[in-house]
Amino acid sequence: MINFNEKIQKVLIDVYEYFLFLLNATRAVFGRPLYTKEVIEQLYQTGYRSISIVSLTGFFTGMVLAFQTGNELSRFGAKAYIGGVVAVSLVRELGPVLTALVVAGRVGAGITAELGSMKVTDQIDAMRAMATDPYKKLVVTRMLALLIMMPVLTVLSDVVGLIGGMVIAVTNLNVGFELYKSTVMNALLVEDLISGLMKPVFFGMLVSSVGCFLGMNTSGGTKGVGSATTMSVVISSIFVLVLDFILTKLTFLMGKPI
Amino acid sequence: MIKIENLCKRFGDKVVLDNLSLEFERGKTTVVLGRSGTGKSVLLKLILRLMDIDSGRIYVDNIDTTDFSELQMMAVRKKMGMLFQGSALFDSMSVFENVAYMLREHTSLSESEIKERVEEKLRFVEMLGTQDLMPSELSGGMQKRIALARAMANNPDYIFFDEPTTGLDPITAQTINELIKRVQVQTHTTVIVVTHDLDSANFVGQKFVLLKDGGISFEGTPSEFNNSNIEFVKLFRTGGKVING
């Protein structure tokens, strides 16, 4: 029982420290220096270098989605609507969530491993000793980069997923390209597009902040870096799914089914 | 001058520094000695405020920095250079970028002026020509020298050395000792060396402070230390050999 209470206490302290960390990072956004060069470097590292894996995920998801739903729709003579089904599923849910999960695994883990290694080898203390704010230099740059790149990667994943769906629709289900395109365009609402861009902003914030928080609080040498990196992927992935549910529920409550 | 008054620091139940009061004189090399875990490195980190102080006061150049915010401490840290025990070089940056780091962050020097300054500091530590190498390509002793060049890049008023000779062979350790002495003699910087290496301490030190149980067991000149009859000083000097038989 004491052990359980201690665990709860530890979780509450961790949550408190995470929000304190977010507050410090938000404060560090304002004022000079701006570290523009570092932000650009992070845009490249987190965004550009994730293009291939995100595209691959999107393409195969689109194909599988079209294949699975296409066969079911055929039974009801509704396979002509395959474009709409793929578009709505991808843009509303699968695109943002799968991109966030892939980015959590690739970028979030990378951020934690990098910052964690710096922490356990005193490089972050060295940075502070040289009068640099590590929040500004390391945390803010990474969080800004992922806030910008997550929506971009999600849009890319959606587009490539729609292409994947089209490949299956045209080659396997005998649905013409024009018909596929028109059902996609008819199915998507402005709200879908807004949500498709809104969710990734929250996911980007979540993945980058969890990655940075765990990295900056790493202890226990190389073993600690390994544990922190694993934790980063696990926590980010779980909370991407939880946050997705909350955001979807909220938008439904606001009267917009997105 | 750095002045410490009644400094306390504890980690959980363990009291590391207990009402420690001490002065580091301007332009001199003070060696802080003590057994492992007696708070020597913690003392340096508290002066730089890389850790929070539990109680007590720290004065730098007669200014009380105890209640300074992180932003105010930035200005204080610009006057200080620190050589960490494991060198703590930025492993994703080249030697040149490491040494140029503080100049790029906090000065408006042009790239050619930065290049000149970096070369000057690398020449001082006899590492000119290594600018393009990465820290992983250097030996432990070379990394310490680059870390010293980095600590000196901004011409600080104070340089702190945390266990500068630990893990080095005797010849490389002596090279580092000579560099520490040259720093003080040529630049008149106030130097604080934290170590348990008595050979190193005797070579570079002008004042010795021996820590024990969170307080000061001895404070004086190297010759006073070497002739002291205080039991713990004798024990520390001989590594326990004489006392134990």
Short mmCIF file of C-alpha atoms in Angstrom, two decimals:
data_model
loop_
_atom_site.label_atom_id
_atom_site.label_comp_id
_atom_site.label_asym_id
_atom_site.label_seq_id
_atom_site.Cartn_x
_atom_site.Cartn_y
_atom_site.Cartn_z
CA MET A 1 0.00 0.00 0.00
CA ILE A 2 2.84 2.38 0.91
CA ASN A 3 4.56 1.43 -2.31
CA PHE A 4 1.41 2.25 -4.29
CA ASN A 5 1.06 5.63 -2.54
CA GLU A 6 4.69 6.43 -3.25
CA LYS A 7 4.17 5.60 -6.91
CA ILE A 8 1.13 7.89 -7.12
CA GLN A 9 3.12 10.61 -5.37
CA LYS A 10 5.98 10.20 -7.86
CA VAL A 11 3.63 10.37 -10.85
CA LEU A 12 2.04 13.56 -9.48
CA ILE A 13 5.46 15.13 -8.94
CA ASP A 14 6.48 14.16 -12.50
CA VAL A 15 3.29 15.69 -13.92
CA TYR A 16 3.88 18.88 -11.89
CA GLU A 17 7.48 19.07 -13.11
CA TYR A 18 6.36 18.50 -16.71
CA PHE A 19 3.99 21.46 -16.56
CA LEU A 20 6.69 23.56 -14.87
CA PHE A 21 9.00 22.57 -17.72
CA LEU A 22 6.35 23.63 -20.28
CA LEU A 23 6.04 26.98 -18.49
CA ASN A 24 9.82 27.53 -18.56
CA ALA A 25 9.96 26.57 -22.24
CA THR A 26 7.11 28.96 -23.06
CA ARG A 27 8.91 31.77 -21.19
CA ALA A 28 12.10 30.98 -23.08
CA VAL A 29 10.35 31.49 -26.45
CA PHE A 30 10.29 35.23 -25.85
CA GLY A 31 13.32 37.51 -25.88
CA ARG A 32 16.74 37.22 -27.41
CA PRO A 33 18.72 35.41 -28.68
CA LEU A 34 16.37 33.78 -31.20
CA TYR A 35 18.59 30.90 -32.42
CA THR A 36 17.10 31.02 -35.93
CA LYS A 37 19.95 28.92 -37.33
CA GLU A 38 19.25 26.17 -34.78
CA VAL A 39 15.51 26.23 -35.56
CA ILE A 40 16.29 25.78 -39.28
CA GLU A 41 18.63 22.90 -38.44
CA GLN A 42 15.86 21.27 -36.39
CA LEU A 43 13.31 21.82 -39.18
CA TYR A 44 15.67 19.80 -41.35
CA GLN A 45 16.35 17.12 -38.73
CA THR A 46 12.78 16.64 -37.55
CA GLY A 47 10.90 17.47 -40.74
CA TYR A 48 12.87 16.90 -43.89
CA ARG A 49 14.49 13.71 -42.61
CA SER A 50 11.08 12.27 -41.63
CA ILE A 51 9.60 12.69 -45.11
CA SER A 52 10.42 9.19 -46.37
CA ILE A 53 9.12 7.26 -43.34
CA VAL A 54 5.97 9.40 -43.07
CA SER A 55 5.29 9.03 -46.82
CA LEU A 56 5.76 5.27 -46.65
CA THR A 57 3.39 5.00 -43.69
CA GLY A 58 0.80 7.16 -45.43
CA PHE A 59 1.06 5.30 -48.75
CA PHE A 60 0.60 1.83 -47.28
CA THR A 61 -2.14 2.99 -44.91
CA GLY A 62 -4.05 4.46 -47.86
CA MET A 63 -3.62 1.24 -49.84
CA VAL A 64 -4.69 -1.04 -47.00
CA LEU A 65 -7.65 1.21 -46.19
CA ALA A 66 -8.85 1.19 -49.80
CA PHE A 67 -8.34 -2.56 -50.09
CA GLN A 68 -10.17 -3.47 -46.87
CA THR A 69 -13.10 -1.06 -47.18
CA GLY A 70 -13.29 -1.50 -50.99
CA ASN A 71 -14.04 -5.18 -50.67
CA GLU A 72 -16.74 -4.55 -48.05
CA LEU A 73 -18.29 -1.71 -50.07
CA SER A 74 -18.37 -3.96 -53.17
CA ARG A 75 -20.77 -6.30 -51.33
CA PHE A 76 -23.26 -3.44 -51.15
CA GLY A 77 -22.51 -2.12 -54.62
CA ALA A 78 -21.01 1.02 -53.12
CA LYS A 79 -17.38 0.71 -54.14
CA ALA A 80 -17.70 3.93 -56.12
CA TYR A 81 -17.58 5.75 -52.77
CA ILE A 82 -14.19 4.35 -51.87
CA GLY A 83 -12.49 7.73 -52.41
CA GLY A 84 -14.71 9.41 -49.83
CA VAL A 85 -14.19 6.69 -47.24
CA VAL A 86 -10.40 6.79 -47.66
CA ALA A 87 -10.31 10.60 -47.62
CA VAL A 88 -12.42 11.03 -44.48
CA SER A 89 -10.60 8.25 -42.58
CA LEU A 90 -7.19 9.57 -43.51
CA VAL A 91 -7.69 13.29 -43.07
CA ARG A 92 -9.78 13.09 -39.88
CA GLU A 93 -7.97 10.37 -37.98
CA LEU A 94 -5.38 8.10 -39.52
CA GLY A 95 -3.18 10.76 -41.12
CA PRO A 96 -2.65 12.88 -37.97
CA VAL A 97 -2.47 9.91 -35.56
CA LEU A 98 -0.18 7.65 -37.57
CA THR A 99 2.12 10.55 -38.47
CA ALA A 100 2.32 11.53 -34.82
CA LEU A 101 3.11 7.95 -33.79
CA VAL A 102 5.81 7.63 -36.44
CA VAL A 103 7.29 11.01 -35.47
CA ALA A 104 7.17 10.02 -31.77
CA GLY A 105 9.23 6.96 -32.62
CA ARG A 106 11.71 8.69 -34.89
CA VAL A 107 11.97 12.29 -33.71
CA GLY A 108 10.74 12.14 -30.09
CA ALA A 109 13.08 9.27 -29.29
CA GLY A 110 15.94 11.08 -31.05
CA ILE A 111 15.37 14.26 -29.06
CA THR A 112 15.35 12.37 -25.74
CA ALA A 113 18.46 10.36 -26.63
CA GLU A 114 20.37 13.46 -27.75
CA LEU A 115 19.43 15.68 -24.81
CA GLY A 116 19.77 12.77 -22.38
CA SER A 117 23.31 12.05 -23.57
CA MET A 118 24.16 15.73 -23.23
CA LYS A 119 22.73 15.74 -19.71
CA VAL A 120 24.63 12.72 -18.42
CA THR A 121 27.93 13.95 -19.90
CA ASP A 122 27.58 17.41 -18.28
CA GLN A 123 27.21 19.14 -21.66
CA ILE A 124 24.02 20.87 -20.55
CA ASP A 125 25.73 22.09 -17.35
CA ALA A 126 28.65 23.24 -19.52
CA MET A 127 26.19 25.18 -21.66
CA ARG A 128 24.72 26.86 -18.57
CA ALA A 129 28.21 27.55 -17.22
CA MET A 130 28.89 29.37 -20.50
CA ALA A 131 25.88 31.61 -19.86
CA THR A 132 23.57 29.95 -22.38
CA ASP A 133 19.98 29.12 -21.55
CA PRO A 134 19.56 25.45 -22.55
CA TYR A 135 15.79 25.91 -22.67
CA LYS A 136 16.21 28.52 -25.36
CA LYS A 137 18.99 26.80 -27.25
CA LEU A 138 17.88 23.16 -27.06
CA VAL A 139 14.24 22.93 -26.01
CA VAL A 140 12.53 25.88 -27.71
CA THR A 141 14.28 25.24 -31.03
CA ARG A 142 13.13 21.61 -31.10
CA MET A 143 9.58 22.38 -29.97
CA LEU A 144 9.14 25.17 -32.53
CA ALA A 145 10.50 22.96 -35.31
CA LEU A 146 8.09 20.13 -34.51
CA LEU A 147 5.15 22.52 -34.09
CA ILE A 148 5.80 23.66 -37.64
CA MET A 149 6.74 20.33 -39.19
CA MET A 150 4.06 18.05 -37.71
CA PRO A 151 1.18 19.66 -39.71
CA VAL A 152 3.37 19.70 -42.83
CA LEU A 153 4.22 16.00 -42.43
CA THR A 154 0.57 15.17 -41.73
CA VAL A 155 -0.59 16.90 -44.92
CA LEU A 156 2.10 15.00 -46.80
CA SER A 157 0.97 11.72 -45.24
CA ASP A 158 -2.67 12.48 -46.15
CA VAL A 159 -1.83 13.29 -49.76
CA VAL A 160 0.41 10.24 -50.20
CA GLY A 161 -2.25 8.09 -48.47
CA LEU A 162 -4.90 9.32 -50.91
CA ILE A 163 -2.57 8.41 -53.76
CA GLY A 164 -2.09 4.94 -52.21
CA GLY A 165 -5.87 4.57 -51.98
CA MET A 166 -6.21 5.67 -55.58
CA VAL A 167 -3.71 3.05 -56.76
CA ILE A 168 -5.81 0.28 -55.19
CA ALA A 169 -9.11 1.83 -56.31
CA VAL A 170 -7.99 2.05 -59.92
CA THR A 171 -6.04 -1.22 -60.19
CA ASN A 172 -8.00 -3.56 -57.90
CA LEU A 173 -11.50 -2.17 -57.63
CA ASN A 174 -11.91 -0.81 -61.17
CA VAL A 175 -12.90 2.63 -59.89
CA GLY A 176 -11.85 5.31 -62.38
CA PHE A 177 -9.43 8.08 -61.40
CA GLU A 178 -11.99 10.84 -62.07
CA LEU A 179 -14.64 9.12 -59.95
CA TYR A 180 -12.12 8.54 -57.13
CA LYS A 181 -11.06 12.19 -57.27
CA SER A 182 -14.61 13.53 -57.25
CA THR A 183 -15.68 11.36 -54.28
CA VAL A 184 -12.61 12.52 -52.37
CA MET A 185 -13.41 16.18 -53.07
CA ASN A 186 -17.12 15.74 -52.21
CA ALA A 187 -16.46 13.88 -48.97
CA LEU A 188 -13.99 16.33 -47.46
CA LEU A 189 -15.44 19.31 -45.57
CA VAL A 190 -13.60 22.46 -44.57
CA GLU A 191 -13.87 21.25 -40.96
CA ASP A 192 -12.00 18.10 -41.90
CA LEU A 193 -9.14 20.14 -43.29
CA ILE A 194 -9.07 22.43 -40.24
CA SER A 195 -9.00 19.44 -37.90
CA GLY A 196 -6.37 17.80 -40.10
CA LEU A 197 -4.14 20.78 -39.43
CA MET A 198 -5.17 21.43 -35.81
CA LYS A 199 -4.56 17.99 -34.35
CA PRO A 200 -0.95 17.78 -35.59
CA VAL A 201 -0.13 21.09 -33.85
CA PHE A 202 -1.17 19.56 -30.51
CA PHE A 203 0.60 16.30 -31.34
CA GLY A 204 3.77 18.19 -32.29
CA MET A 205 3.68 20.05 -29.01
CA LEU A 206 3.13 16.80 -27.09
CA VAL A 207 5.84 14.72 -28.79
CA SER A 208 8.49 17.46 -28.65
CA SER A 209 7.77 18.52 -25.08
CA VAL A 210 7.76 14.94 -23.75
CA GLY A 211 10.98 14.21 -25.67
CA CYS A 212 12.70 17.33 -24.36
CA PHE A 213 11.39 16.94 -20.79
CA LEU A 214 12.61 13.37 -20.45
CA GLY A 215 15.92 14.20 -22.14
CA MET A 216 16.62 17.18 -19.89
CA ASN A 217 15.80 15.14 -16.79
CA THR A 218 17.83 12.06 -17.68
CA SER A 219 20.09 10.60 -15.02
CA GLY A 220 21.89 7.31 -14.49
CA GLY A 221 24.40 7.27 -17.34
CA THR A 222 23.90 5.39 -20.61
CA LYS A 223 21.34 3.06 -19.01
CA GLY A 224 19.35 6.12 -18.00
CA VAL A 225 19.50 7.46 -21.56
CA GLY A 226 18.10 4.14 -22.84
CA SER A 227 15.28 4.11 -20.29
CA ALA A 228 14.40 7.76 -20.96
CA THR A 229 14.29 7.13 -24.71
CA THR A 230 11.96 4.14 -24.30
CA MET A 231 9.77 6.15 -21.92
CA SER A 232 9.63 8.99 -24.42
CA VAL A 233 8.22 6.75 -27.18
CA VAL A 234 5.79 4.98 -24.85
CA ILE A 235 4.44 8.13 -23.17
CA SER A 236 4.20 10.11 -26.43
CA SER A 237 2.42 7.25 -28.23
CA ILE A 238 -0.11 6.70 -25.45
CA PHE A 239 -0.87 10.38 -25.05
CA VAL A 240 -1.18 10.92 -28.80
CA LEU A 241 -4.05 8.41 -28.73
CA VAL A 242 -5.57 9.92 -25.57
CA LEU A 243 -5.25 13.47 -26.92
CA ASP A 244 -6.76 12.39 -30.24
CA PHE A 245 -9.82 11.07 -28.43
CA ILE A 246 -10.15 14.26 -26.37
CA LEU A 247 -9.79 16.53 -29.41
CA THR A 248 -12.29 14.46 -31.42
CA LYS A 249 -14.77 14.49 -28.54
CA LEU A 250 -14.36 18.25 -28.09
CA THR A 251 -14.97 18.98 -31.74
CA PHE A 252 -18.08 16.78 -31.71
CA LEU A 253 -19.30 18.65 -28.63
CA MET A 254 -18.75 21.92 -30.48
CA GLY A 255 -21.08 20.60 -33.18
CA LYS A 256 -18.45 19.87 -35.76
CA PRO A 257 -18.00 16.16 -36.40
CA ILE A 258 -14.26 16.13 -37.02
CA MET B 1 37.22 37.78 -5.21
CA ILE B 2 34.70 35.10 -4.35
CA LYS B 3 33.44 34.97 -0.78
CA ILE B 4 31.29 32.23 0.68
CA GLU B 5 29.39 32.62 3.95
CA ASN B 6 27.75 29.82 5.93
CA LEU B 7 27.00 27.79 2.81
CA CYS B 8 24.84 24.69 3.30
CA LYS B 9 23.89 22.03 0.81
CA ARG B 10 22.23 18.70 1.41
CA PHE B 11 20.97 15.92 -0.82
CA GLY B 12 18.10 14.19 0.97
CA ASP B 13 19.43 13.27 4.41
CA LYS B 14 23.09 13.65 3.44
CA VAL B 15 24.62 16.98 4.45
CA VAL B 16 27.34 17.77 1.91
CA LEU B 17 28.30 21.31 2.90
CA ASP B 18 27.60 22.49 6.44
CA ASN B 19 28.01 26.19 7.23
CA LEU B 20 31.04 26.52 4.98
CA SER B 21 32.72 29.94 4.95
CA LEU B 22 35.62 30.59 2.63
CA GLU B 23 37.34 33.25 0.53
CA PHE B 24 39.02 32.79 -2.84
CA GLU B 25 41.58 35.54 -3.26
CA ARG B 26 41.86 37.44 -6.53
CA GLY B 27 44.69 36.33 -8.82
CA LYS B 28 45.60 33.29 -6.73
CA THR B 29 45.22 29.55 -7.21
CA THR B 30 43.25 27.93 -4.42
CA VAL B 31 43.16 24.15 -4.26
CA VAL B 32 40.13 22.55 -2.62
CA LEU B 33 41.07 19.10 -1.35
CA GLY B 34 38.99 16.39 0.22
CA ARG B 35 37.91 12.79 -0.01
CA SER B 36 35.48 11.73 -2.72
CA GLY B 37 31.93 12.82 -1.94
CA THR B 38 32.87 15.68 0.38
CA GLY B 39 31.22 18.30 -1.80
CA LYS B 40 34.22 19.72 -3.66
CA SER B 41 32.54 19.64 -7.09
CA VAL B 42 29.24 20.70 -5.53
CA LEU B 43 31.01 23.82 -4.22
CA LEU B 44 32.00 24.83 -7.77
CA LYS B 45 28.51 24.13 -9.08
CA LEU B 46 27.02 26.26 -6.30
CA ILE B 47 29.30 29.18 -7.11
CA LEU B 48 28.19 28.92 -10.76
CA ARG B 49 24.60 28.27 -9.52
CA LEU B 50 24.28 25.13 -11.59
CA MET B 51 22.66 23.88 -8.38
CA ASP B 52 20.42 25.67 -5.92
CA ILE B 53 21.80 26.81 -2.57
CA ASP B 54 20.00 25.55 0.57
CA SER B 55 21.26 28.41 2.76
CA GLY B 56 24.21 30.77 3.09
CA ARG B 57 25.51 33.51 0.82
CA ILE B 58 27.90 33.74 -2.13
CA TYR B 59 29.58 37.01 -3.12
CA VAL B 60 31.31 37.48 -6.47
CA ASP B 61 33.36 40.70 -6.76
CA ASN B 62 31.64 41.89 -3.56
CA ILE B 63 28.18 41.47 -5.10
CA ASP B 64 25.79 39.12 -3.32
CA THR B 65 24.66 36.69 -6.02
CA THR B 66 22.71 34.40 -3.69
CA ASP B 67 19.26 35.58 -4.73
CA PHE B 68 20.13 36.21 -8.38
CA SER B 69 17.70 34.91 -10.99
CA GLU B 70 18.90 32.59 -13.77
CA LEU B 71 19.04 35.61 -16.08
CA GLN B 72 21.16 37.63 -13.63
CA MET B 73 23.45 34.64 -13.12
CA MET B 74 24.10 34.57 -16.89
CA ALA B 75 26.01 37.84 -16.54
CA VAL B 76 28.02 36.45 -13.60
CA ARG B 77 28.82 33.24 -15.49
CA LYS B 78 30.29 35.24 -18.37
CA LYS B 79 33.12 36.16 -15.97
CA MET B 80 33.80 32.51 -15.21
CA GLY B 81 35.18 29.52 -17.05
CA MET B 82 34.79 25.92 -15.94
CA LEU B 83 36.69 22.81 -16.87
CA PHE B 84 34.46 19.85 -16.06
CA GLN B 85 35.76 16.52 -14.77
CA GLY B 86 34.79 14.72 -17.99
CA SER B 87 35.68 17.77 -20.12
CA ALA B 88 32.02 18.09 -21.24
CA LEU B 89 32.97 19.15 -24.76
CA PHE B 90 29.99 19.41 -27.12
CA ASP B 91 30.36 16.15 -29.00
CA SER B 92 28.38 17.30 -32.03
CA MET B 93 30.74 20.27 -32.56
CA SER B 94 34.31 20.39 -33.82
CA VAL B 95 37.19 21.60 -31.65
CA PHE B 96 36.99 25.01 -33.34
CA GLU B 97 33.25 25.32 -32.71
CA ASN B 98 33.71 24.27 -29.08
CA VAL B 99 36.34 26.92 -28.40
CA ALA B 100 34.45 29.55 -30.41
CA TYR B 101 31.15 28.75 -28.66
CA MET B 102 31.15 31.50 -26.05
CA LEU B 103 32.57 34.08 -28.45
CA ARG B 104 29.75 33.43 -30.90
CA GLU B 105 27.12 33.42 -28.15
CA HIS B 106 28.16 36.48 -26.19
CA THR B 107 30.43 38.72 -28.23
CA SER B 108 30.08 40.69 -31.43
CA LEU B 109 33.47 39.60 -32.72
CA SER B 110 33.74 39.01 -36.46
CA GLU B 111 34.47 35.52 -37.78
CA SER B 112 38.11 36.49 -38.48
CA GLU B 113 38.51 37.83 -34.94
CA ILE B 114 36.94 34.66 -33.54
CA LYS B 115 39.32 32.54 -35.65
CA GLU B 116 42.25 34.55 -34.32
CA ARG B 117 41.11 34.16 -30.70
CA VAL B 118 40.48 30.43 -31.07
CA GLU B 119 43.96 29.94 -32.55
CA GLU B 120 45.47 31.99 -29.71
CA LYS B 121 43.80 29.79 -27.08
CA LEU B 122 44.63 26.56 -28.89
CA ARG B 123 48.26 27.70 -29.15
CA PHE B 124 48.22 28.34 -25.39
CA VAL B 125 47.16 24.77 -24.69
CA GLU B 126 49.49 23.47 -27.44
CA MET B 127 46.65 22.07 -29.54
CA LEU B 128 46.89 24.28 -32.61
CA GLY B 129 46.04 22.25 -35.72
CA THR B 130 43.21 20.27 -34.13
CA GLN B 131 40.49 22.78 -35.07
CA ASP B 132 38.68 20.46 -37.47
CA LEU B 133 38.77 17.37 -35.28
CA MET B 134 35.73 16.14 -33.35
CA PRO B 135 36.01 15.55 -29.57
CA SER B 136 35.59 11.79 -30.09
CA GLU B 137 38.84 11.81 -32.09
CA LEU B 138 40.83 13.18 -29.13
CA SER B 139 42.41 11.41 -26.15
CA GLY B 140 41.33 12.24 -22.58
CA GLY B 141 44.28 14.57 -22.03
CA MET B 142 43.70 16.35 -25.34
CA GLN B 143 40.03 16.80 -24.48
CA LYS B 144 41.01 18.41 -21.16
CA ARG B 145 43.29 20.82 -22.99
CA ILE B 146 40.56 21.75 -25.48
CA ALA B 147 38.13 22.18 -22.57
CA LEU B 148 40.66 24.55 -20.97
CA ALA B 149 40.96 26.51 -24.23
CA ARG B 150 37.16 26.73 -24.32
CA ALA B 151 37.00 27.88 -20.68
CA MET B 152 39.60 30.58 -21.42
CA ALA B 153 38.12 31.74 -24.73
CA ASN B 154 36.21 34.67 -23.26
CA ASN B 155 39.17 35.76 -21.08
CA PRO B 156 37.29 35.12 -17.82
CA ASP B 157 38.23 36.55 -14.41
CA TYR B 158 37.79 33.13 -12.77
CA ILE B 159 38.56 29.62 -13.96
CA PHE B 160 37.39 26.53 -12.09
CA PHE B 161 38.98 23.12 -12.56
CA ASP B 162 37.03 20.07 -11.44
CA GLU B 163 39.41 17.12 -10.94
CA PRO B 164 41.62 18.18 -13.88
CA THR B 165 44.07 15.28 -13.63
CA THR B 166 41.71 12.43 -12.74
CA GLY B 167 42.01 9.50 -15.11
CA LEU B 168 45.14 10.79 -16.83
CA ASP B 169 48.58 9.16 -16.94
CA PRO B 170 51.26 10.94 -14.84
CA ILE B 171 52.94 12.60 -17.83
CA THR B 172 49.68 13.96 -19.29
CA ALA B 173 48.58 14.97 -15.77
CA GLN B 174 51.79 17.00 -15.38
CA THR B 175 51.11 18.71 -18.74
CA ILE B 176 47.70 19.77 -17.43
CA ASN B 177 49.27 20.95 -14.15
CA GLU B 178 51.74 23.09 -16.07
CA LEU B 179 48.89 24.59 -18.09
CA ILE B 180 46.95 25.45 -14.91
CA LYS B 181 50.05 27.17 -13.52
CA ARG B 182 50.57 29.07 -16.79
CA VAL B 183 46.95 30.24 -16.75
CA GLN B 184 47.44 31.83 -13.35
CA VAL B 185 50.94 33.24 -13.98
CA GLN B 186 50.32 34.64 -17.46
CA THR B 187 46.71 35.82 -17.17
CA HIS B 188 46.49 36.53 -13.39
CA THR B 189 43.14 34.78 -13.38
CA THR B 190 41.66 33.65 -10.08
CA VAL B 191 41.86 29.87 -10.22
CA ILE B 192 40.02 27.29 -8.11
CA VAL B 193 41.15 23.70 -8.47
CA VAL B 194 39.13 20.89 -6.97
CA THR B 195 41.15 17.71 -6.66
CA HIS B 196 42.28 14.86 -4.46
CA ASP B 197 45.58 14.57 -6.35
CA LEU B 198 48.18 15.92 -3.90
CA ASP B 199 51.00 16.05 -6.49
CA SER B 200 48.83 18.23 -8.67
CA ALA B 201 47.78 20.36 -5.69
CA ASN B 202 51.39 20.93 -4.60
CA PHE B 203 52.39 21.91 -8.12
CA VAL B 204 49.65 24.46 -8.83
CA GLY B 205 48.36 25.58 -5.43
CA GLN B 206 49.07 28.81 -3.57
CA LYS B 207 46.43 28.14 -0.96
CA PHE B 208 45.03 24.81 0.26
CA VAL B 209 41.58 24.15 1.69
CA LEU B 210 40.84 20.66 2.99
CA LEU B 211 37.16 19.75 3.35
CA LYS B 212 35.87 17.24 5.87
CA ASP B 213 32.30 16.46 6.97
CA GLY B 214 30.91 19.49 5.13
CA GLY B 215 33.31 21.94 6.80
CA ILE B 216 36.94 23.05 6.61
CA SER B 217 39.52 20.82 8.24
CA PHE B 218 42.50 22.89 7.12
CA GLU B 219 43.10 26.24 5.39
CA GLY B 220 46.56 27.59 4.68
CA THR B 221 49.59 27.61 2.41
CA PRO B 222 50.96 24.43 0.80
CA SER B 223 53.96 24.40 3.16
CA GLU B 224 51.68 24.78 6.20
CA PHE B 225 49.63 21.88 4.86
CA ASN B 226 52.68 19.70 4.33
CA ASN B 227 53.93 20.39 7.86
CA SER B 228 50.59 20.32 9.62
CA ASN B 229 50.06 18.03 12.60
CA ILE B 230 46.27 17.99 12.29
CA GLU B 231 45.32 14.30 12.32
CA PHE B 232 43.07 14.44 9.23
CA VAL B 233 45.67 16.43 7.26
CA LYS B 234 48.31 13.82 8.14
CA LEU B 235 45.91 11.06 7.17
CA PHE B 236 45.09 12.74 3.88
CA ARG B 237 48.77 13.46 3.14
CA THR B 238 49.88 9.92 3.66
CA GLY B 239 46.79 8.16 2.39
CA GLY B 240 46.44 6.53 5.83
CA LYS B 241 49.71 4.57 5.53
CA VAL B 242 51.52 6.12 8.51
CA ILE B 243 48.48 6.37 10.75
CA ASN B 244 47.44 2.81 10.18
CA GLY B 245 50.84 1.47 10.55
#
